[in-house]
Amino acid sequence: MEDADQPSEITARRSKRARVPAKIKFGDNQSHDRTSDPSDQSPGEAEREGSFDDFVEPRARAKRNRMEDSSAAAKKFDQSLIEVIKGNGKLIPQVVKLWVEQYEKDPKPAMVELLMMLFEACGAKYHLREELLDETDVDDVVVALVNLARKGEIEDYQSSKKKEFKNFKDNLVSFWDNLIIECQNGPLFDQILFDKCMDYIIALSCTPPRVYRQVASLMGLQLVTSFITVAKMLGAQRETTQRQLNAEKKKRTEGPRVESLNKRLSTTHEKITVIEEMMRKIFTGLFVHRYRDIDPDIRISCIQSLGIWILSYPSLFLQDLYLKYLGWTLNDKSAGVRKASIVALQNLYDVDDNVPSLGLFTERFSNRMIELADDIDVSVAVCAIGLVKQLLRHQLLADDDLGPLYDLLIDDSTEIRHAIGALVYDHLIAQKFNSSQSHSKGDDGDSSEVHLGRMLQILREFSADPILSIYVIDDVWEYMHAMKDWKCTISMLLDENPLIELTDEDATNLIRLLCASVKKSVGERIVPATDNRKQYYNKAQKELFENNRRDITVAMMRNYSQLLRKFMADKAKIPSLVDIIVHMNLELYSLKRQEQNFKTLLQLIKEAFFKHGEKDALRSCVKAINFCSSECQGELKDFAQNKLKELEDELITKLKTAIKEVTDGDDEYSLLVNLKRLYELQLSRFVPIESLFEDMVMMLRSFKSMDDEVVSFLLHNMSLHVAWCLHSIINSDIVSEESLSSLLSKRNSLFEQLEHFLDAHTEVQEEGKRGNQSACRVCTILAQTWCLFKKSKFSSTKLESLGYCPDSSVLQKFWKLCEQQLNISDETEEDDVNHEYVEETNRDAVMIAAAMLVATDVVPKEYLGPEIISHFVMHGTSVAEIVKNLIAVLKKKDDDVHNIFLEAMRRAYHRHLLELSRSDDTSLASKSVKDCKDLAARLSATFMGAARNKHRVDILRIIKDGIDYAFVDAPKHLSFLEVAVLHFLSRLPTPDILEILKGVQKRTENVNTDEDPSGWRPYYTFIDSLREKCSKNDGFQDEKEGATVRRRGRPRKRRNIQGKKLFDDHSSSEEDSISASDEDARGDEERQVEEEEEEAPLIHSIRSSAKLRSLRVSREENKGQTNPGDSGRVTDTVAASGTSGGPPINAVQL
């Protein structure tokens, strides 16, 4: 306010226009949105100049116009004010004019009509007597209105779903806006009309009925917004008058004009003062209470309005007294309120002139703004990241403050990752937020090579973790055009006049970047989608991808061979480099007469295949050669197919030589490497190794001391060959006896070897690390092969002899080996994390293999089903998810689920009893009993909602059969009632529970339970629980026991929020917490963190997120040391078995 008397510089510089003051015309086609910004008005309305006579004249003209039109308007508008607001909003301007005219003639009836409209807008019909208006107390009326609400005699128009009220809210806002604008030259300043309205609005906004608070808050907030519109127009008039007065004073003449200008200036200033006082009255009476209302919609409206007020009327509102509310609500429980506060701040920081006044506010709340970038709500987090970018643009944050943000580069939300990617690009790569840095390199500062160099500095933090590198590249790719500069990237890799000298680490990262960028440019994902949905593209996108594919091919065509030669020996670089070819348009090699380059390229890929023995390199080479042999045309296709045939022949020759070397007593390395190559090749195509199959069987029979990895790949290659042979027979029109007998012979040889190793592994309770991997492979190969030769698949066909089902002894040995692998310690499994084929040799692979047998009815479910389900809660979230999906499959088949569940709980209970008898360690016993209870809780939780009624009979059977089991040899097994049966009772209605209670009590009518009180204690605990459930009548309680209802959205983050008293200068009673319920809710959020972490994505299992804390491009040498952060959350993920994409081994999707 202290600057309110000073004329605006901007207004002072503007040229004079027609000397007509601001005047509002209402017409059917005119927009009446005056709630935000003066720019919505015509350029002359807020700044026109005029003489004193001109200033006072429009009011008289307006009166004359009203006099002429009053009779016509009176006939046209017979509706009451509330009916107009409920109905056609286009009539509001004319109705407001008519009402103002009536008010000027006779204030009391008009005021009564307006106040009754105000009450009815809140939903209450209350009649005010005109003659008692002055004596009527506001509090008495409000108490009467509250009583109406208590009796239910009100209607909620604002939240109504009725079609006739869909515009009610907008019309109500428009009415008050038009009323204030229409009254700006008269009733607005009579200190009667709007004082009375504000008293009622403020009083209603503090009442218990939510509808009153909602509508009153809406009206009160709009009053301030409209007051600002009038105040800005008056401010423009005051500046105009001040300029005129200054001009007159320069003439050194005194007279009536100077006197009239002084009078007009004084009058305008008084009006502004009055209107600002009205704003303050609503702010203190309404806003400071409602911004922390229990209703989040009211809080959102308050914060949105405050943002508009500060932005549009900074002379009053842009000060810490008002800004602090935006800072406090950054901690609100409701995501909508937090977002509204962030959006308001974004609009404020957008205006450069506001930044100096935001200094203290920024200092106090910048840390919270950074925290919100990791908000639980994705939309809030994205907005907060945008706000942080604005703070960086104004250089209000230090680089050290940004450490936590870089963790979000690997967040599970795509929107958040890309928002952080935009920040990283702008701040670290393009360096837009620091003019001295962005221009320090002269004209080359924005070149592709410079940007790529800065990106490589970021990627150095992730050199050991290629997955993290891909995430960072994906985040930044959309904004960084240098990634699509193929020629620049290739030139840097080939060291052609580089500005930046690449280290070996940089070259690896640049090749990864090149490969990832190529994939993105042709529409391929480089980061797995969270929803696993297939991407669909429109015609324009497909054309863009084809153009990009062409550009990539043209850029790579002449230099691809050079790159392969240069990096041929590097196992870290060759996989990404070879991968690029499958995204190229190979037809261009013929069109541009580059056939020789293509042939050289294929030869180099073949050399790479035999030069490397690692999974990634081999897989890339196989994929590239298969692509070339199928996608090329004409001569090039023939050449590619010949190269593939040469590769197969050479590989078979190398394998024969390696087998002979091992037979002669040489090292097994050559055999292992070539078995890996054959394995990768067989995953995608049939390889004729009939001559090698018997040699493999001989090796397994004769050399029992071979390395476990060699044995594993011998078995894998044999199983893949058998699968391809079966595939060939099934798809053949004519099946010869010779081929059938050959397949049976190979299958039997394979089963013989697998069962031999099954016996060998089950005899040894614990092997070394590599022994565990070998055992996992035996389990998965057996399960996959049993599925291929499932007996029911071939029954009643010509191939019936191919059907196979393992006998019970083999199945039991199989599960015993699976169980051993499931019980391997976490430390041992973590040691295998970096193993090359870890996804094929972990707990998940073993559990998938076992569950697949049950889900596809390959083996009888009566034995293996309960065994698998009994491990539901014992081995982490990923194994639990597999078991959960198996249960869903069994339920869909309407199988005998209740018996399987009961048997699973009995087996878990049996393990608990064995643990008790085997050891005196109470911790192990308590863990086993906890596992039993958790299993029962999870199984009972599968009967939720409608399933509880559908499966009521099954639940009763589980409970009754469980009680029967518990009373066998009582009281030995009575604890089964407490650890298992009790959890299913909450799924039954009270009458069923009463029946069960009576049945259990009958079992002990003639039994002396006092002989063994401790043994019978579980029985009495069970009885007490039944009685308690009956007394509380909570048989149909919501799903609270045994299951956590999963919440959609991001996993919740822990908060460490300080109190609201952040402005010491302006502490007041309203600086308490936003609401007590908010604080309680935050506690609930923290209690849910552990439960909801199991929803975390795969990327959080990578234990290198500490590096992200220190991510920043060094703009100066030795700027400082990095600060390690917290490690990421670890979540196991279901691993697919290792035959994807090749032979017809169809892994069952559970």
Tab-separated table of N, CA, C and O in Angstrom, residues 51-122:
chain	number	residue	atom	x	y	z
A	51	SER	N	-10.922	14.645	-18.299
A	51	SER	CA	-11.067	15.804	-17.421
A	51	SER	C	-11.978	15.456	-16.265
A	51	SER	O	-12.606	14.408	-16.229
A	52	PHE	N	-12.037	16.340	-15.310
A	52	PHE	CA	-12.899	16.111	-14.148
A	52	PHE	C	-14.351	15.985	-14.576
A	52	PHE	O	-15.105	15.184	-14.053
A	53	ASP	N	-14.756	16.792	-15.560
A	53	ASP	CA	-16.137	16.728	-16.034
A	53	ASP	C	-16.430	15.364	-16.637
A	53	ASP	O	-17.497	14.795	-16.432
A	54	ASP	N	-15.480	14.896	-17.433
A	54	ASP	CA	-15.656	13.571	-18.029
A	54	ASP	C	-15.756	12.490	-16.962
A	54	ASP	O	-16.461	11.508	-17.098
A	55	PHE	N	-15.004	12.687	-15.877
A	55	PHE	CA	-14.942	11.694	-14.817
A	55	PHE	C	-16.284	11.497	-14.123
A	55	PHE	O	-16.682	10.397	-13.786
A	56	VAL	N	-17.020	12.549	-13.935
A	56	VAL	CA	-18.287	12.440	-13.201
A	56	VAL	C	-19.483	12.231	-14.104
A	56	VAL	O	-20.545	11.905	-13.648
A	57	GLU	N	-19.332	12.396	-15.394
A	57	GLU	CA	-20.476	12.364	-16.296
A	57	GLU	C	-21.063	10.961	-16.512
A	57	GLU	O	-22.272	10.810	-16.570
A	58	PRO	N	-20.241	9.917	-16.647
A	58	PRO	CA	-20.809	8.619	-17.022
A	58	PRO	C	-21.885	8.128	-16.084
A	58	PRO	O	-22.797	7.441	-16.497
A	59	ARG	N	-21.802	8.464	-14.802
A	59	ARG	CA	-22.820	7.997	-13.870
A	59	ARG	C	-24.186	8.540	-14.251
A	59	ARG	O	-25.188	7.828	-14.256
A	60	ALA	N	-24.226	9.817	-14.634
A	60	ALA	CA	-25.499	10.410	-15.035
A	60	ALA	C	-26.023	9.754	-16.297
A	60	ALA	O	-27.201	9.488	-16.432
A	61	ARG	N	-25.105	9.482	-17.245
A	61	ARG	CA	-25.538	8.833	-18.484
A	61	ARG	C	-26.091	7.439	-18.193
A	61	ARG	O	-27.084	7.027	-18.776
A	62	ALA	N	-25.402	6.743	-17.287
A	62	ALA	CA	-25.867	5.402	-16.954
A	62	ALA	C	-27.269	5.447	-16.366
A	62	ALA	O	-28.109	4.608	-16.655
A	63	LYS	N	-27.519	6.458	-15.532
A	63	LYS	CA	-28.849	6.592	-14.940
A	63	LYS	C	-29.896	6.847	-16.007
A	63	LYS	O	-30.976	6.279	-15.990
A	64	ARG	N	-29.560	7.728	-16.969
A	64	ARG	CA	-30.530	8.022	-18.025
A	64	ARG	C	-30.834	6.771	-18.841
A	64	ARG	O	-31.970	6.521	-19.203
A	65	ASN	N	-29.775	5.994	-19.141
A	65	ASN	CA	-29.990	4.764	-19.909
A	65	ASN	C	-30.890	3.795	-19.147
A	65	ASN	O	-31.768	3.162	-19.718
A	66	ARG	N	-30.668	3.712	-17.841
A	66	ARG	CA	-31.493	2.809	-17.046
A	66	ARG	C	-32.943	3.285	-17.003
A	66	ARG	O	-33.877	2.501	-17.026
A	67	MET	N	-33.107	4.603	-16.912
A	67	MET	CA	-34.476	5.146	-16.865
A	67	MET	C	-35.226	4.773	-18.138
A	67	MET	O	-36.391	4.421	-18.100
A	68	GLU	N	-34.511	4.848	-19.272
A	68	GLU	CA	-35.176	4.573	-20.543
A	68	GLU	C	-35.531	3.105	-20.677
A	68	GLU	O	-36.551	2.749	-21.269
A	69	ASP	N	-34.627	2.239	-20.145
A	69	ASP	CA	-34.825	0.804	-20.391
A	69	ASP	C	-35.532	0.089	-19.246
A	69	ASP	O	-35.760	-1.106	-19.304
A	70	SER	N	-35.849	0.833	-18.164
A	70	SER	CA	-36.329	0.138	-16.967
A	70	SER	C	-37.649	-0.572	-17.206
A	70	SER	O	-37.850	-1.696	-16.746
A	71	SER	N	-38.569	0.087	-17.897
A	71	SER	CA	-39.880	-0.537	-18.094
A	71	SER	C	-39.759	-1.796	-18.943
A	71	SER	O	-40.373	-2.814	-18.656
A	72	ALA	N	-38.907	-1.719	-19.997
A	72	ALA	CA	-38.722	-2.894	-20.864
A	72	ALA	C	-38.054	-4.026	-20.091
A	72	ALA	O	-38.431	-5.195	-20.210
A	73	ALA	N	-37.040	-3.664	-19.302
A	73	ALA	CA	-36.326	-4.693	-18.541
A	73	ALA	C	-37.225	-5.339	-17.507
A	73	ALA	O	-37.177	-6.541	-17.270
A	74	ALA	N	-38.053	-4.525	-16.889
A	74	ALA	CA	-38.949	-5.068	-15.861
A	74	ALA	C	-39.895	-6.090	-16.450
A	74	ALA	O	-40.217	-7.094	-15.811
A	75	LYS	N	-40.336	-5.852	-17.648
A	75	LYS	CA	-41.234	-6.804	-18.299
A	75	LYS	C	-40.489	-8.071	-18.712
A	75	LYS	O	-41.028	-9.156	-18.687
A	76	LYS	N	-39.213	-7.882	-19.105
A	76	LYS	CA	-38.463	-9.002	-19.661
A	76	LYS	C	-38.014	-9.978	-18.572
A	76	LYS	O	-38.003	-11.184	-18.762
A	77	PHE	N	-37.650	-9.447	-17.402
A	77	PHE	CA	-37.094	-10.292	-16.358
A	77	PHE	C	-38.075	-10.386	-15.189
A	77	PHE	O	-38.097	-9.532	-14.310
A	78	ASP	N	-38.901	-11.405	-15.230
A	78	ASP	CA	-39.848	-11.631	-14.146
A	78	ASP	C	-39.300	-12.614	-13.119
A	78	ASP	O	-39.925	-12.853	-12.095
A	79	GLN	N	-38.125	-13.214	-13.398
A	79	GLN	CA	-37.569	-14.220	-12.498
A	79	GLN	C	-36.909	-13.557	-11.298
A	79	GLN	O	-36.444	-12.419	-11.367
A	80	SER	N	-36.838	-14.321	-10.201
A	80	SER	CA	-36.091	-13.849	-9.036
A	80	SER	C	-34.595	-14.011	-9.313
A	80	SER	O	-34.182	-14.667	-10.278
A	81	LEU	N	-33.785	-13.412	-8.435
A	81	LEU	CA	-32.338	-13.486	-8.630
A	81	LEU	C	-31.843	-14.928	-8.599
A	81	LEU	O	-31.006	-15.329	-9.415
A	82	ILE	N	-32.338	-15.710	-7.668
A	82	ILE	CA	-31.848	-17.088	-7.559
A	82	ILE	C	-32.267	-17.916	-8.759
A	82	ILE	O	-31.533	-18.803	-9.214
A	83	GLU	N	-33.421	-17.632	-9.328
A	83	GLU	CA	-33.861	-18.363	-10.520
A	83	GLU	C	-32.979	-18.043	-11.715
A	83	GLU	O	-32.684	-18.915	-12.532
A	84	VAL	N	-32.547	-16.782	-11.803
A	84	VAL	CA	-31.644	-16.402	-12.892
A	84	VAL	C	-30.304	-17.121	-12.731
A	84	VAL	O	-29.718	-17.621	-13.701
A	85	ILE	N	-29.831	-17.197	-11.503
A	85	ILE	CA	-28.544	-17.855	-11.255
A	85	ILE	C	-28.643	-19.352	-11.536
A	85	ILE	O	-27.712	-19.958	-12.067
A	86	LYS	N	-29.752	-19.953	-11.217
A	86	LYS	CA	-29.934	-21.375	-11.505
A	86	LYS	C	-30.081	-21.630	-13.000
A	86	LYS	O	-29.774	-22.719	-13.479
A	87	GLY	N	-30.585	-20.628	-13.714
A	87	GLY	CA	-30.933	-20.841	-15.114
A	87	GLY	C	-29.921	-20.301	-16.092
A	87	GLY	O	-28.742	-20.667	-16.077
A	88	ASN	N	-30.353	-19.359	-16.930
A	88	ASN	CA	-29.550	-18.860	-18.042
A	88	ASN	C	-28.591	-17.776	-17.572
A	88	ASN	O	-28.998	-16.669	-17.205
A	89	GLY	N	-27.304	-18.062	-17.609
A	89	GLY	CA	-26.315	-17.101	-17.156
A	89	GLY	C	-26.195	-15.876	-18.046
A	89	GLY	O	-25.678	-14.832	-17.607
A	90	LYS	N	-26.680	-15.959	-19.276
A	90	LYS	CA	-26.571	-14.815	-20.184
A	90	LYS	C	-27.435	-13.634	-19.728
A	90	LYS	O	-27.184	-12.497	-20.120
A	91	LEU	N	-28.426	-13.926	-18.922
A	91	LEU	CA	-29.322	-12.848	-18.469
A	91	LEU	C	-28.770	-12.091	-17.264
A	91	LEU	O	-29.331	-11.065	-16.869
A	92	ILE	N	-27.700	-12.597	-16.668
A	92	ILE	CA	-27.205	-12.012	-15.422
A	92	ILE	C	-26.837	-10.535	-15.562
A	92	ILE	O	-27.233	-9.718	-14.710
A	93	PRO	N	-26.097	-10.094	-16.585
A	93	PRO	CA	-25.750	-8.661	-16.661
A	93	PRO	C	-26.962	-7.740	-16.669
A	93	PRO	O	-26.993	-6.726	-15.965
A	94	GLN	N	-28.005	-8.099	-17.445
A	94	GLN	CA	-29.185	-7.263	-17.495
A	94	GLN	C	-29.946	-7.279	-16.180
A	94	GLN	O	-30.458	-6.248	-15.721
A	95	VAL	N	-30.028	-8.462	-15.546
A	95	VAL	CA	-30.724	-8.568	-14.261
A	95	VAL	C	-30.001	-7.754	-13.201
A	95	VAL	O	-30.621	-7.081	-12.361
A	96	VAL	N	-28.674	-7.781	-13.227
A	96	VAL	CA	-27.883	-7.011	-12.262
A	96	VAL	C	-28.134	-5.525	-12.446
A	96	VAL	O	-28.307	-4.766	-11.474
A	97	LYS	N	-28.167	-5.065	-13.694
A	97	LYS	CA	-28.452	-3.643	-13.951
A	97	LYS	C	-29.808	-3.248	-13.377
A	97	LYS	O	-29.950	-2.195	-12.739
A	98	LEU	N	-30.799	-4.093	-13.618
A	98	LEU	CA	-32.134	-3.802	-13.131
A	98	LEU	C	-32.167	-3.774	-11.603
A	98	LEU	O	-32.791	-2.887	-11.001
A	99	TRP	N	-31.470	-4.735	-10.989
A	99	TRP	CA	-31.455	-4.765	-9.525
A	99	TRP	C	-30.774	-3.517	-8.950
A	99	TRP	O	-31.247	-2.939	-7.973
A	100	VAL	N	-29.649	-3.096	-9.544
A	100	VAL	CA	-28.934	-1.910	-9.051
A	100	VAL	C	-29.846	-0.684	-9.153
A	100	VAL	O	-29.885	0.175	-8.261
A	101	GLU	N	-30.588	-0.589	-10.237
A	101	GLU	CA	-31.525	0.526	-10.398
A	101	GLU	C	-32.587	0.503	-9.306
A	101	GLU	O	-32.911	1.548	-8.717
A	102	GLN	N	-33.098	-0.704	-9.014
A	102	GLN	CA	-34.092	-0.809	-7.948
A	102	GLN	C	-33.482	-0.444	-6.605
A	102	GLN	O	-34.126	0.191	-5.757
A	103	TYR	N	-32.249	-0.846	-6.377
A	103	TYR	CA	-31.582	-0.532	-5.111
A	103	TYR	C	-31.415	0.978	-4.957
A	103	TYR	O	-31.595	1.522	-3.867
A	104	GLU	N	-31.058	1.640	-6.038
A	104	GLU	CA	-30.863	3.088	-5.952
A	104	GLU	C	-32.185	3.806	-5.689
A	104	GLU	O	-32.207	4.880	-5.070
A	105	LYS	N	-33.306	3.234	-6.151
A	105	LYS	CA	-34.612	3.829	-5.891
A	105	LYS	C	-35.072	3.546	-4.459
A	105	LYS	O	-35.531	4.429	-3.755
A	106	ASP	N	-34.966	2.278	-4.055
A	106	ASP	CA	-35.466	1.867	-2.737
A	106	ASP	C	-34.547	0.763	-2.207
A	106	ASP	O	-34.696	-0.413	-2.554
A	107	PRO	N	-33.579	1.107	-1.373
A	107	PRO	CA	-32.535	0.146	-0.992
A	107	PRO	C	-33.036	-1.075	-0.228
A	107	PRO	O	-32.570	-2.181	-0.471
A	108	LYS	N	-33.960	-0.890	0.705
A	108	LYS	CA	-34.287	-1.988	1.605
A	108	LYS	C	-34.891	-3.206	0.898
A	108	LYS	O	-34.450	-4.330	1.099
A	109	PRO	N	-35.932	-3.018	0.050
A	109	PRO	CA	-36.482	-4.213	-0.635
A	109	PRO	C	-35.432	-4.907	-1.497
A	109	PRO	O	-35.384	-6.142	-1.558
A	110	ALA	N	-34.615	-4.096	-2.171
A	110	ALA	CA	-33.591	-4.687	-3.033
A	110	ALA	C	-32.567	-5.461	-2.200
A	110	ALA	O	-32.127	-6.564	-2.578
A	111	MET	N	-32.192	-4.891	-1.050
A	111	MET	CA	-31.207	-5.585	-0.202
A	111	MET	C	-31.789	-6.881	0.352
A	111	MET	O	-31.099	-7.898	0.425
A	112	VAL	N	-33.069	-6.858	0.737
A	112	VAL	CA	-33.706	-8.083	1.227
A	112	VAL	C	-33.695	-9.154	0.140
A	112	VAL	O	-33.406	-10.334	0.394
A	113	GLU	N	-34.022	-8.742	-1.080
A	113	GLU	CA	-34.013	-9.693	-2.193
A	113	GLU	C	-32.621	-10.282	-2.393
A	113	GLU	O	-32.453	-11.487	-2.613
A	114	LEU	N	-31.584	-9.441	-2.318
A	114	LEU	CA	-30.215	-9.914	-2.519
A	114	LEU	C	-29.805	-10.878	-1.414
A	114	LEU	O	-29.206	-11.924	-1.672
A	115	LEU	N	-30.136	-10.543	-0.160
A	115	LEU	CA	-29.746	-11.409	0.950
A	115	LEU	C	-30.494	-12.742	0.913
A	115	LEU	O	-29.926	-13.795	1.214
A	116	MET	N	-31.737	-12.709	0.516
A	116	MET	CA	-32.485	-13.963	0.404
A	116	MET	C	-31.916	-14.835	-0.714
A	116	MET	O	-31.895	-16.061	-0.613
A	117	MET	N	-31.464	-14.175	-1.802
A	117	MET	CA	-30.767	-14.931	-2.843
A	117	MET	C	-29.489	-15.563	-2.296
A	117	MET	O	-29.160	-16.717	-2.592
A	118	LEU	N	-28.783	-14.813	-1.453
A	118	LEU	CA	-27.543	-15.320	-0.860
A	118	LEU	C	-27.840	-16.567	-0.024
A	118	LEU	O	-27.129	-17.571	-0.106
A	119	PHE	N	-28.914	-16.505	0.784
A	119	PHE	CA	-29.266	-17.652	1.617
A	119	PHE	C	-29.672	-18.850	0.760
A	119	PHE	O	-29.263	-19.982	1.021
A	120	GLU	N	-30.492	-18.575	-0.269
A	120	GLU	CA	-30.974	-19.684	-1.081
A	120	GLU	C	-29.845	-20.281	-1.922
A	120	GLU	O	-29.861	-21.468	-2.246
A	121	ALA	N	-28.848	-19.474	-2.292
A	121	ALA	CA	-27.681	-20.021	-2.998
A	121	ALA	C	-26.962	-21.032	-2.119
A	121	ALA	O	-26.390	-22.012	-2.611
A	122	CYS	N	-27.018	-20.816	-0.809
A	122	CYS	CA	-26.441	-21.769	0.138
A	122	CYS	C	-27.351	-22.977	0.344
A	122	CYS	O	-26.958	-23.942	1.015
